[in-house]
Short mmCIF file of C-alpha atoms in Angstrom, two decimals:
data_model
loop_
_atom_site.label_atom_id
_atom_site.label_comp_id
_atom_site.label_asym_id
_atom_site.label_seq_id
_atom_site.Cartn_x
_atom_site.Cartn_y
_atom_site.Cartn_z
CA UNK A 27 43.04 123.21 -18.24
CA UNK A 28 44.47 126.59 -18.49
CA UNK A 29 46.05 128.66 -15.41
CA UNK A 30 43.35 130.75 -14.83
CA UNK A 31 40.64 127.65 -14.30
CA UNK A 32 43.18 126.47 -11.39
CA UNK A 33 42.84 130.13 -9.63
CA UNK A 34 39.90 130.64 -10.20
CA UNK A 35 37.47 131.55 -6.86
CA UNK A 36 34.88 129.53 -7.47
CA UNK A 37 37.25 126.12 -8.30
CA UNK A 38 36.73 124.17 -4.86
CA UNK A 39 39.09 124.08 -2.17
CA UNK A 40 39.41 121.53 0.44
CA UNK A 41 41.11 120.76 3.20
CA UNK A 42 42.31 117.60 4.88
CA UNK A 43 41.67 117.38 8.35
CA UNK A 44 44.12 115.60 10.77
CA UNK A 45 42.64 112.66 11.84
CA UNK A 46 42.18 114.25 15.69
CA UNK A 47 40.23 116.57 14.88
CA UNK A 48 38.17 114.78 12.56
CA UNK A 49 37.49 111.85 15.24
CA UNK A 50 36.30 115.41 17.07
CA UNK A 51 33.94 116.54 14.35
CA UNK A 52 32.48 113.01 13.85
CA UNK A 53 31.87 112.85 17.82
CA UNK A 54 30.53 116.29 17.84
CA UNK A 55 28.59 115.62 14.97
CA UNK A 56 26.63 112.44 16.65
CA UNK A 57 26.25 114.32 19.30
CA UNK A 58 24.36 115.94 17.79
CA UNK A 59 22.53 113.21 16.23
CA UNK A 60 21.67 111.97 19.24
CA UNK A 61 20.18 114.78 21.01
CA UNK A 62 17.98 116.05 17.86
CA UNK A 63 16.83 112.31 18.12
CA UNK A 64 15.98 112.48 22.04
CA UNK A 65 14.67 115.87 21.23
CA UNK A 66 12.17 113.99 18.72
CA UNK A 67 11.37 111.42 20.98
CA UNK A 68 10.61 113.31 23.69
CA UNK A 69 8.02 115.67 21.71
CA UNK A 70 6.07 112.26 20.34
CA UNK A 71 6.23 111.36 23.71
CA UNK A 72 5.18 114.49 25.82
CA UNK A 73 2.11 114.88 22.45
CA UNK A 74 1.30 111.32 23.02
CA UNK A 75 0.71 111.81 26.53
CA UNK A 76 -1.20 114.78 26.36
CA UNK A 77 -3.50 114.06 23.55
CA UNK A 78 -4.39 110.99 26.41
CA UNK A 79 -5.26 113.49 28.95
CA UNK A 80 -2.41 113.77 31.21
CA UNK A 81 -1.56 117.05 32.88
CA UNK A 82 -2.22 119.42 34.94
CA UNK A 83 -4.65 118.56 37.40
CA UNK B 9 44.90 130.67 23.07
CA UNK B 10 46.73 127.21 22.23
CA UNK B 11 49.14 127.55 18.81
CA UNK B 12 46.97 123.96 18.06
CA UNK B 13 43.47 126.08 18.39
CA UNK B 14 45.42 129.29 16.56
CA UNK B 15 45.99 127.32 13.77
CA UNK B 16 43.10 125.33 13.00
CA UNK B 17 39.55 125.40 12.82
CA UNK B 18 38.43 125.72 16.41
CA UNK B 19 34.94 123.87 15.57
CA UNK B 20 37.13 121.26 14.50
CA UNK B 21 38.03 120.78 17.97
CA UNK B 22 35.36 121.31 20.08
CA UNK B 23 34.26 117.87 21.29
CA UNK B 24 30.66 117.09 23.20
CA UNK B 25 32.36 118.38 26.57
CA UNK B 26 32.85 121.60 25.37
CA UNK B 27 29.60 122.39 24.20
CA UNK B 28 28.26 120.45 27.18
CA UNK B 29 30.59 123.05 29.61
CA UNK B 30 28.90 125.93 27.65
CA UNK B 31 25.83 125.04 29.42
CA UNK B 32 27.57 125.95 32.71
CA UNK B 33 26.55 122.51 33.87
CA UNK B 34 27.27 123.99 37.87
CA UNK B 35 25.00 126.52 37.42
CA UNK B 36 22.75 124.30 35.81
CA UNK B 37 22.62 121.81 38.62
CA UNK B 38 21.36 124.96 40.87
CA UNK B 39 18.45 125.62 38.78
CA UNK B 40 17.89 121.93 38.56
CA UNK B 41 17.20 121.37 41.99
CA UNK B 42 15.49 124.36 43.21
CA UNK B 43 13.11 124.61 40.47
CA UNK B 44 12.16 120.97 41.08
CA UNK B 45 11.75 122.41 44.53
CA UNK B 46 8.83 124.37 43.26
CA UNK B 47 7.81 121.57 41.47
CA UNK B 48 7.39 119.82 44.23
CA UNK B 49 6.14 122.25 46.57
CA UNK B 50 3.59 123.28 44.02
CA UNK B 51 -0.31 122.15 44.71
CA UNK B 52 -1.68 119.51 41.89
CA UNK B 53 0.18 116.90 39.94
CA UNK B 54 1.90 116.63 37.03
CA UNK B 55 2.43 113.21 34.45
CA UNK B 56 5.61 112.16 36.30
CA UNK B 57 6.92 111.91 32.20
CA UNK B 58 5.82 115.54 31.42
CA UNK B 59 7.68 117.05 34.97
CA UNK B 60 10.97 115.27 33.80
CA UNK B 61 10.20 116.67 30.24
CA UNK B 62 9.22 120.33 32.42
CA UNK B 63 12.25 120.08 34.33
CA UNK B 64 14.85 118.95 31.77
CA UNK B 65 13.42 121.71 29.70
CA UNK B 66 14.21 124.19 32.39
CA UNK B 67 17.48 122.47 32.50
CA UNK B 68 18.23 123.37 28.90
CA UNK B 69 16.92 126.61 29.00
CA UNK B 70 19.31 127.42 32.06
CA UNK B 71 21.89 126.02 29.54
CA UNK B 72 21.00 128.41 27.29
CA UNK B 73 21.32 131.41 28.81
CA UNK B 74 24.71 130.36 30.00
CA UNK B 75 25.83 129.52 26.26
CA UNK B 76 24.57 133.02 25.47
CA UNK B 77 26.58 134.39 28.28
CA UNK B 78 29.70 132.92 27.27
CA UNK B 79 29.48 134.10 23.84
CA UNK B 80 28.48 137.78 24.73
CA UNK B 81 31.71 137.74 27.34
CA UNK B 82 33.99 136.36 25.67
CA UNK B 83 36.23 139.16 25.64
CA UNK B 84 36.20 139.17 29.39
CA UNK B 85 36.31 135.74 29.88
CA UNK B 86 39.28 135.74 28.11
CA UNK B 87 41.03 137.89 30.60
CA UNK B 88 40.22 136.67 33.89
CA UNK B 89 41.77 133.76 35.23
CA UNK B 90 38.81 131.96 36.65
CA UNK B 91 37.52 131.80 33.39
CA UNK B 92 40.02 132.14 30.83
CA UNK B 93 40.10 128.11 30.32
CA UNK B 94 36.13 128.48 28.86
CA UNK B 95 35.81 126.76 25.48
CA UNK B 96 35.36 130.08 23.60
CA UNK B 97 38.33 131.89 25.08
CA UNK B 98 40.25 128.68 24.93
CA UNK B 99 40.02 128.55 21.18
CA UNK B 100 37.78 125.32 21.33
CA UNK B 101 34.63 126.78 20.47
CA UNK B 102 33.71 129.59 18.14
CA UNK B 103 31.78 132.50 19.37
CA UNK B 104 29.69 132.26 16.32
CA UNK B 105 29.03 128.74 17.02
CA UNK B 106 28.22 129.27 20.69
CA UNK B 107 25.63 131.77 19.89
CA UNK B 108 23.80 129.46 17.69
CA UNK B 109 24.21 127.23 19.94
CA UNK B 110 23.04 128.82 22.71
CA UNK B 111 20.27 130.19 20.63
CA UNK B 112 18.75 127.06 19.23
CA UNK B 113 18.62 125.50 22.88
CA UNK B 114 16.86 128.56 24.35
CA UNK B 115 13.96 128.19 21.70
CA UNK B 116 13.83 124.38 22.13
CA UNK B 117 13.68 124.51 25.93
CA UNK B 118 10.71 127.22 25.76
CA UNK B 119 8.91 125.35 23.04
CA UNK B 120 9.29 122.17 24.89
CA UNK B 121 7.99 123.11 28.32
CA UNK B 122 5.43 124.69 26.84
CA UNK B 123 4.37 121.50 24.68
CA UNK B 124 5.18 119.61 28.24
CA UNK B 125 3.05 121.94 30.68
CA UNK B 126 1.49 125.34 30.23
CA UNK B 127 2.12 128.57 28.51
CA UNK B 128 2.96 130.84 31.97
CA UNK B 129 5.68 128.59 32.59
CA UNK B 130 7.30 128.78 29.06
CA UNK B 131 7.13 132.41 29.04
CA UNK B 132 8.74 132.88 32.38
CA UNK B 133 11.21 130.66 31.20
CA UNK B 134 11.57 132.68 27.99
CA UNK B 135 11.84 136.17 30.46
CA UNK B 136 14.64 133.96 32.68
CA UNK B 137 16.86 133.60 29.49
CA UNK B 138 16.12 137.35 27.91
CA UNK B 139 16.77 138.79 31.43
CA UNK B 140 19.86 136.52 32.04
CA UNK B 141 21.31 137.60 28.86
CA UNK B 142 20.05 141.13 28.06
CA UNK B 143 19.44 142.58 30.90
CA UNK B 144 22.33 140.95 32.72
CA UNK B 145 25.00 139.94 30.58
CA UNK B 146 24.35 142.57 27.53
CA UNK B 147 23.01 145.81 29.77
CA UNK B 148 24.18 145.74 33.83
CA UNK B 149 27.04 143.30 33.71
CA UNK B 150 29.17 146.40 32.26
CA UNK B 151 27.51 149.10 33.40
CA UNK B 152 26.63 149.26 37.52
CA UNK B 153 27.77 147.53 40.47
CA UNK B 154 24.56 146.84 41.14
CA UNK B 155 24.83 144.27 38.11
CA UNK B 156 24.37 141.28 40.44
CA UNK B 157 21.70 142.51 42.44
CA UNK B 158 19.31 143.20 39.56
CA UNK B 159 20.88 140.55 37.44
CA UNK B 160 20.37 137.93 40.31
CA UNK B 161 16.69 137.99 39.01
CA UNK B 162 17.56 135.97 36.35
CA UNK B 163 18.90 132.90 38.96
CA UNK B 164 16.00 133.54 41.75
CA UNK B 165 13.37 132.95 38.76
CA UNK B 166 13.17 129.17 38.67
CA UNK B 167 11.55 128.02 41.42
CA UNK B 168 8.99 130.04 39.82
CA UNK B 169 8.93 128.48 36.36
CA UNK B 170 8.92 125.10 38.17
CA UNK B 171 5.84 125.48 40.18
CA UNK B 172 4.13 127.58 37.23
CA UNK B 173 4.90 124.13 35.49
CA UNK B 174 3.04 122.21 37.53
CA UNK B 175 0.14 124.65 38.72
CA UNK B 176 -0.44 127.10 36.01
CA UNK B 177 0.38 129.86 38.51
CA UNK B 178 2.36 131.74 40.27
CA UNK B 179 0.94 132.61 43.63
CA UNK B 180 2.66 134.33 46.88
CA UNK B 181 4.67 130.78 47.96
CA UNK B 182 6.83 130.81 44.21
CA UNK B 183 7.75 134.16 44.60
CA UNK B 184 8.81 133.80 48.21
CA UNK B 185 11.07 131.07 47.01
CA UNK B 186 12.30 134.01 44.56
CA UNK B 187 13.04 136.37 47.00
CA UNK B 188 15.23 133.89 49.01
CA UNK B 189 17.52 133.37 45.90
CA UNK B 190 17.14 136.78 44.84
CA UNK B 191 18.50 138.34 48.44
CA UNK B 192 20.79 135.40 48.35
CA UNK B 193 23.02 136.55 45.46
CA UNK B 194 24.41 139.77 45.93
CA UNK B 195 26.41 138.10 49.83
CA UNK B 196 27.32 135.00 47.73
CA UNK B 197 28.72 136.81 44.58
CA UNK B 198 30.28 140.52 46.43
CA UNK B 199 32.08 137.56 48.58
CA UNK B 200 33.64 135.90 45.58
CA UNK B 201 34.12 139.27 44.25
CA UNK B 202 36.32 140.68 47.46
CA UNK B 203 38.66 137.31 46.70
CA UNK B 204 38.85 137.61 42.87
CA UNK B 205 38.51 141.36 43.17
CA UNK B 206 42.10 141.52 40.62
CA UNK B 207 40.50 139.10 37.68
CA UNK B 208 37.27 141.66 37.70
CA UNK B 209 39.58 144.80 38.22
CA UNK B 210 41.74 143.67 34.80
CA UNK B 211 38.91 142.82 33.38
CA UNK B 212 36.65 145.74 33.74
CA UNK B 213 33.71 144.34 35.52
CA UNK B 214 32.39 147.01 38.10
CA UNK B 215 31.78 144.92 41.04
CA UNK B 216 30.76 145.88 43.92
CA UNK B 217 34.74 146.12 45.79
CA UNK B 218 36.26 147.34 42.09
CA UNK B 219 33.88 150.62 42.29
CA UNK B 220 33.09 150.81 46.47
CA UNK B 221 35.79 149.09 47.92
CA UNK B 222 36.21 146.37 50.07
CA UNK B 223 34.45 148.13 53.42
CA UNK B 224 31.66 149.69 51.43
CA UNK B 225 31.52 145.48 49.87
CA UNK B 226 31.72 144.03 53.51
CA UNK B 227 29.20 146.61 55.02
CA UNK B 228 26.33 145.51 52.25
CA UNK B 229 27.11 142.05 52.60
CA UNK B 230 26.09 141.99 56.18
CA UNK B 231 23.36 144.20 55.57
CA UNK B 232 22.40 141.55 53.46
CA UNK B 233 23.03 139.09 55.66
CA UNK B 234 20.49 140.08 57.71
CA UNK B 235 17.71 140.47 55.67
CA UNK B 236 18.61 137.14 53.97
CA UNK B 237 17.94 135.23 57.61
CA UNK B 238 15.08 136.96 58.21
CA UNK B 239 12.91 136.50 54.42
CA UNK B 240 14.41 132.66 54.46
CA UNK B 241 11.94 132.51 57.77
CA UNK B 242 9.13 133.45 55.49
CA UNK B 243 7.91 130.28 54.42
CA UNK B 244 7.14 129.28 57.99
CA UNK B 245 5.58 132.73 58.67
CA UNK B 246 3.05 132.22 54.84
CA UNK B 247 2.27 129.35 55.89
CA UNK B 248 4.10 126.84 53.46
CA UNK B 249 6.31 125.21 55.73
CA UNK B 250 6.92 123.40 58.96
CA UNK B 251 8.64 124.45 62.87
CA UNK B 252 11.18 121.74 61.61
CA UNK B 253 11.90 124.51 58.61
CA UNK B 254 11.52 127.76 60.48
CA UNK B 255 14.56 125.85 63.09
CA UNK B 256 16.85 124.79 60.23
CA UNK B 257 15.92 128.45 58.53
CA UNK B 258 16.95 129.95 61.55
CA UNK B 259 20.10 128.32 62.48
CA UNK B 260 21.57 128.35 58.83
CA UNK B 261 20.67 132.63 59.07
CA UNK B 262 22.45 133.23 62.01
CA UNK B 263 25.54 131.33 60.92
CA UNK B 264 25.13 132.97 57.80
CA UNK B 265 24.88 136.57 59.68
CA UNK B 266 27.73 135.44 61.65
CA UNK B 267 30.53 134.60 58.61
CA UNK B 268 28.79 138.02 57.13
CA UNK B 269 29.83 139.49 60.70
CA UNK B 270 33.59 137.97 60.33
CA UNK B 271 33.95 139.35 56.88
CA UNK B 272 32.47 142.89 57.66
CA UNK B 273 35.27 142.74 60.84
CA UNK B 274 38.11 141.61 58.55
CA UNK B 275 41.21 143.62 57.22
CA UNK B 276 41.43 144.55 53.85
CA UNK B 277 44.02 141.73 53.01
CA UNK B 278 42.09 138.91 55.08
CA UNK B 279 39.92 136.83 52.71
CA UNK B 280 39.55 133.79 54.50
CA UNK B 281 36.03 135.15 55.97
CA UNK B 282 35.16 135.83 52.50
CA UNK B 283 35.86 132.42 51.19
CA UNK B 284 34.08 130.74 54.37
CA UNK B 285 31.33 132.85 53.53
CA UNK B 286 31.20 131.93 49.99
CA UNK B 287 31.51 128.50 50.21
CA UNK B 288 28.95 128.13 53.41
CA UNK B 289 26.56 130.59 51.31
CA UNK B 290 25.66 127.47 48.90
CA UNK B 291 24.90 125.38 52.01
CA UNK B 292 22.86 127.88 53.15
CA UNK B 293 20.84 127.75 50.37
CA UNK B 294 20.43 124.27 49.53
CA UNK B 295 19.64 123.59 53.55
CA UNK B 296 16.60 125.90 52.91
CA UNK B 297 15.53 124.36 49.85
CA UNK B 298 16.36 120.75 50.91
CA UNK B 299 14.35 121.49 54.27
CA UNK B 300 11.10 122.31 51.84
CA UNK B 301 11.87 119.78 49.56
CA UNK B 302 11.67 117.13 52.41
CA UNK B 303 8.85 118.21 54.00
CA UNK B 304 7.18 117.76 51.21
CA UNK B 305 8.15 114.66 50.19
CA UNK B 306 7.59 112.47 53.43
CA UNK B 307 4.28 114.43 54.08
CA UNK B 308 5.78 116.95 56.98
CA UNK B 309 4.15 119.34 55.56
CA UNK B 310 0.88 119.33 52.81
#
């Protein structure tokens, strides 16, 4: 592989995060897992309930 | 900002806490209670499932507003002490981030009430989180020292959405609620203000003592102070509460009046009435709403 392949802009870069802030990003990250899934739950839920009928009465 | 969060990707850092504290959970807790207040005082019933879904909504969209706010004042935030230690001026939390953040929750909470109760109530929760941020943060904040009066709006409107929730209206009794919160903010913020008047002076904020002074400051707060006592009477004098509430109304007014009296009498450098004042103005509040709340709950008053 010549020189200009290694600096090229569009040859990847990445970066190794240290291993606090990845245990971070992987919390963060379910996180946010877990609220999109309440977030899903709760819609079934709250269409469940009023496709039965319940409201405002 | 840390050398830690100057050198690294702050989104790398930010854990669940630090979103979770861009919700101003405090805050939060406010709207929390007295919109279930106007839940609660509200005629007809709601699914108990689809009022925790209405309220938690609320809840988020409250969030929202105060993600929004953090990312829009930043800069500020950044300057004054009491806030300085805010995950976005901390370094722990991207503004970028914040805003999307912020952003996604406010159209989740609207879409959500709406899918949990009625239409009125998601748009006044949609106008709570355009006025907190627009008109507040992004327009007064900066501008007026009437910023808080206006802006208070944006914290009085709850009650509303909560009883909109569960009645698909908003009659006379909501927006009396309103009013109580609404004349309620400009005593408990101008007396926060005349303590941390330096953090909003470096900052830029034209508060109320920054661009009147402290005696102009002390002289609205007991004018305030006044009419506060007498509109937190009106829910006894509509009709939507109890003797028992016009007595605890009363009483909580005229010590209110009274710490407003101590603060207008004060010297300049004296801001222990202020801090009495601020600190008694949240029990004021939550007395009024509690009062209602009970009354309602053990049948006192239907």
């Amino acid at each position: 592989m010549s020189d200009v392949d290694k600096t090229s802009p569009s040859a990847p870069q990445t970066t190794a995060l240290p291993t606090d802030a990845k245990k971070q990003r992987d919390r963060r990250n379910l996180s946010i897992a877990l609220g999109l899934g309440v977030f899903i739950i709760l819609v079934f839920a709250v269409t469940i309930l009023r496709i039965g009928g319940a409201g405002t009465q | 900002m840390s050398e830690a969060a100057a050198n690294t990707d702050p989104s790398a850092l930010a854990g669940p806490q630090d979103y979770f504290a861009l919700l101003k959970p405090r805050v939060m807790s406010l709207v929390i209670f007295t919109a279930f207040v106007g839940m609660v005082a509200a005629p007809g019933t709601l699914h108990p499932m689809l009022a925790a879904v209405a309220l938690l909504s609320i809840a988020v969209g409250a969030g929202a507003s105060g993600a929004l706010n953090m990312w829009w004042d930043a800069d500020i935030d950044a300057i004054m002490t009491r806030t300085a230690n805010r995950p976005i001026p901390a370094g722990r939390v991207p503004r970028a981030e914040a805003a999307a953040f912020g952003g996604f929750l406010s159209v989740l909470s609207v879409a959500l009430l709406a899918l949990a109760s009625n239409y009125l109530a998601a748009g006044l929760l949609a106008f709570t989180i355009f006025f907190y941020v627009v008109i507040y943060s992004m327009w007064l904040k900066r501008l007026t020292p009437q910023n808080i009066v206006i802006g208070g709006a944006a914290g009085a409107l709850p009650p509303v959405v909560g009883w909109a929730a569960v009645s698909g209206a908003a009659p006379l009794e909501a927006w009396v609620l309103f009013a109580i919160i609404f004349l309620w903010t400009p005593p408990h913020f101008w007396a926060l203000a005349l303590y941390k008047r330096g953090d909003y002076e470096r900052a830029g904020i034209p508060m109320m003592p920054v661009v009147k002074g402290e005696r102009s400051t002390r002289r609205q707060i007991f004018a305030y102070a006044l009419i506060l006592a007498a509109a937190g009477t009106a829910p006894y004098l509509i009709g939507m509460a109890s003797a028992f509430y016009l007595v605890v109304a009363a009483a909580m007014g005229a010590v209110f009046i009274t710490l407003s009296w101590k603060v207008l009498r004060a010297d300049d450098q004296d801001h222990g009435p202020a801090k009495k004042l601020f600190g008694f103005s949240i029990l004021y509040l939550f007395a009024l709403f509690a009062t209602i709340l009970i009354e309602q709950l053990v049948g006192l008053y239907v």
